[in-house]
Coordinates of C-alpha atoms in Angstrom, one line a residue:
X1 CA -6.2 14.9 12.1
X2 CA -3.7 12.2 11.2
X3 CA -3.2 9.6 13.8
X4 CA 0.7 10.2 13.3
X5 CA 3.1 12.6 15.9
X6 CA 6.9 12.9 15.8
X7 CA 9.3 13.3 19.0
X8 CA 12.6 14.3 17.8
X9 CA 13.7 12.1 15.3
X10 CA 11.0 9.8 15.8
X11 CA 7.8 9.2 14.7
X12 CA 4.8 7.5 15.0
X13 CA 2.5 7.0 12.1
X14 CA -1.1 4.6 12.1
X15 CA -1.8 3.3 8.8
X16 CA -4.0 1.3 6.6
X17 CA -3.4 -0.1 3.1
X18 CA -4.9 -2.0 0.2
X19 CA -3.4 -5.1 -1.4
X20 CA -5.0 -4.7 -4.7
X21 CA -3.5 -8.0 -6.6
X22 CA -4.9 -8.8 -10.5
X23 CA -3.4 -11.9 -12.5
X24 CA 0.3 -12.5 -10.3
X25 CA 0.4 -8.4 -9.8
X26 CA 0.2 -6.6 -6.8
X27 CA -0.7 -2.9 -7.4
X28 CA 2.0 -0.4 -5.7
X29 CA 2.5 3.3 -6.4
X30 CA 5.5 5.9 -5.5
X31 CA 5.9 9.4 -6.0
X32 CA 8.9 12.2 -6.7
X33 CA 9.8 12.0 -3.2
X34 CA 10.0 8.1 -3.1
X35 CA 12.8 6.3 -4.2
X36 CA 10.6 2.8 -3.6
X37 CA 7.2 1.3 -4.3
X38 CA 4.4 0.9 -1.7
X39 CA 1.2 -0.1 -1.5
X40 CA -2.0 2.8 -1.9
X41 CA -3.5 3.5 1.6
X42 CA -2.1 6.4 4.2
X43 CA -2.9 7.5 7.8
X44 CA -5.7 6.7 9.5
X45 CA -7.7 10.1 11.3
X46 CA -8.7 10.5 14.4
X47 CA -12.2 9.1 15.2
X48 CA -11.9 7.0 11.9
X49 CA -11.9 2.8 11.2
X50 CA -8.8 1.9 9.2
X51 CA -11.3 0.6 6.9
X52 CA -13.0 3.8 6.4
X53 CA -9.5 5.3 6.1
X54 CA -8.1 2.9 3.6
X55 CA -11.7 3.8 1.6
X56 CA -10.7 7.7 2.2
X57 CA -7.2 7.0 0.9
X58 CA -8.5 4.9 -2.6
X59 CA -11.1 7.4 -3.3
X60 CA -8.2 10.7 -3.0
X61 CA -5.0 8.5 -4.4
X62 CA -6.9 6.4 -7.2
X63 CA -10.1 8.1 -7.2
X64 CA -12.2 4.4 -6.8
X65 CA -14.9 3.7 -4.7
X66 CA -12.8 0.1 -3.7
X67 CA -15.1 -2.8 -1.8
X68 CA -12.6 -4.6 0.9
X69 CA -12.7 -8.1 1.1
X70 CA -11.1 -8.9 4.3
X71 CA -8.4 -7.6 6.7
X72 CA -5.2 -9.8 5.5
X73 CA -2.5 -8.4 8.2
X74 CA -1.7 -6.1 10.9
X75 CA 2.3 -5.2 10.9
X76 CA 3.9 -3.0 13.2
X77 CA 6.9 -1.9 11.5
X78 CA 10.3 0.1 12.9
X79 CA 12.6 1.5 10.4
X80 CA 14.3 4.6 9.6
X81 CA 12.9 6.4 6.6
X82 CA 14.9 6.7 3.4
X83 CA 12.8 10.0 2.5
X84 CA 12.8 12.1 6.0
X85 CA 15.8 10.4 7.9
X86 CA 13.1 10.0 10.6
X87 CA 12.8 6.7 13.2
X88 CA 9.6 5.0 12.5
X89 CA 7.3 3.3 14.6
X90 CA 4.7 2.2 12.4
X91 CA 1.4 0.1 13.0
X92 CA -0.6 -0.8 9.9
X93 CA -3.5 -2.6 8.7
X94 CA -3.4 -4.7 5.4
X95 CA -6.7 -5.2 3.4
X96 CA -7.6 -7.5 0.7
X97 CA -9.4 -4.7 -1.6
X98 CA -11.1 -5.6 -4.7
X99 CA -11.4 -3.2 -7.7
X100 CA -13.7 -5.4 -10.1
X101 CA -16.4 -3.1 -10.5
X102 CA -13.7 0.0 -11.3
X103 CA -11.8 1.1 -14.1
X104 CA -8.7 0.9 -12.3
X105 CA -8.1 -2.5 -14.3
X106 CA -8.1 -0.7 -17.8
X107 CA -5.9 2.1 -16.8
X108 CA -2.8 0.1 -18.2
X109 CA 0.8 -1.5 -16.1
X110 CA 1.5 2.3 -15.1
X111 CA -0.2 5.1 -14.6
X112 CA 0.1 8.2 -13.1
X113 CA -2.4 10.8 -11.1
X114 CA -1.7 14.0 -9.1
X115 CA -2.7 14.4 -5.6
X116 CA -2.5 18.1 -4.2
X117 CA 1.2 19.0 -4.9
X118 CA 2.0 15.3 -6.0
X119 CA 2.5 13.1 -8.6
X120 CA 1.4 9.5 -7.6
X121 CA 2.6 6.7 -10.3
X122 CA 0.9 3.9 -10.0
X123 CA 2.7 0.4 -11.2
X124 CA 1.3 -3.5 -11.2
X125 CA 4.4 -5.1 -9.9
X126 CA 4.5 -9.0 -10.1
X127 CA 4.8 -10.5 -7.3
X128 CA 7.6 -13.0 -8.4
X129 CA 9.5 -9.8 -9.2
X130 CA 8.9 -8.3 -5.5
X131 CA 12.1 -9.7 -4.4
X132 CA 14.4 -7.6 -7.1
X133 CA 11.9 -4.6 -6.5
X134 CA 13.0 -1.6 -4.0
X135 CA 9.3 -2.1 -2.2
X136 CA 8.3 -1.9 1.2
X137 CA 6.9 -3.2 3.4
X138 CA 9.4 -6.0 3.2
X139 CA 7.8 -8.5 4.9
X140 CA 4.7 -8.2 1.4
X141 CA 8.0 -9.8 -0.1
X142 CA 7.3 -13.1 1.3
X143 CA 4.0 -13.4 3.1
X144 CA 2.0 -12.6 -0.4
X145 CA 2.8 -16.3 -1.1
X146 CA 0.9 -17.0 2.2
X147 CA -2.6 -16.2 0.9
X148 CA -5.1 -18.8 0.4
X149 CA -5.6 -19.5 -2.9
X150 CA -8.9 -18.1 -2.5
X151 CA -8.2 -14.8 -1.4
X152 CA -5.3 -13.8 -3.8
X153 CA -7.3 -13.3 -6.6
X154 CA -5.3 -14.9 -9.0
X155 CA -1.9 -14.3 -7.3
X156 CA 0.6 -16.7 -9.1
X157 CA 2.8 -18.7 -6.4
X158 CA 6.5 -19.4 -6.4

């Protein structure tokens, strides 16, 4: 079960997503229902680490078996959703995922991959772009040029 409920038109969702970053590009993904990019994760489930659940989330969405690097950020996030119309209180968990050992790499700029009744397409966004793009969460737009050096995995800075 979801950690995520809804009380009238609000609703609470727990989260965890990857930051999956490859020469200046940060790896985000939308779908038919989505007029904007965000990064691959979802919900985490009851009785499960967000690490586990941003695992779960790669393996379904991507079909990877990722390696996290470290936790980068925890956001909590209030917005209303352009999608539902809904209030959101969101809390989410940023990891630094790394998809060396994958295909993912060789899969092109864009790619897409159904997931149940979905389409995901899957798009390596530059992160000088991220500004111009309709991406959330927007506070990725800035903070990626935060990242050590070390841990952006080739991110190019502004």
């Amino acid at each position: 079960m979801d950690i995520s409920f809804q009380n009238g038109n609000a609703k609470f969702n727990y989260r965890a997503c990857a930051v999956i970053l490859h020469e200046g590009k940060i790896l985000a993904m939308r779908d038919e229902r989505s007029p904007y990019f965000y990064l691959p994760g979802g919900r985490v489930q009851m009785g499960e680490t967000a690490e586990q659940a941003v695992l779960r989330e790669l393996a379904e969405e991507l079909r990877i078996t990722a390696r996290i690097v470290r936790p980068l950020w925890l956001n909590q996030g209030f917005f209303q959703e352009d999608v539902d119309g809904l209030h959101y209180h969101e809390l989410c968990l940023y990891f630094l995922v790394d998809v060396s050992h994958t295909d993912l790499l060789r899969r092109g700029e864009r790619f897409s991959l159904p997931e149940g009744k979905r389409q995901h397409t899957f798009q390596w966004l530059a992160c000088k772009q991220l500004q111009q793009e309709y991406f959330y969460p927007i506070f990725l737009k800035k903070k990626i040029f935060d990242l050590p050096q070390a841990f952006t995995l080739q991110v190019e800075y502004e």
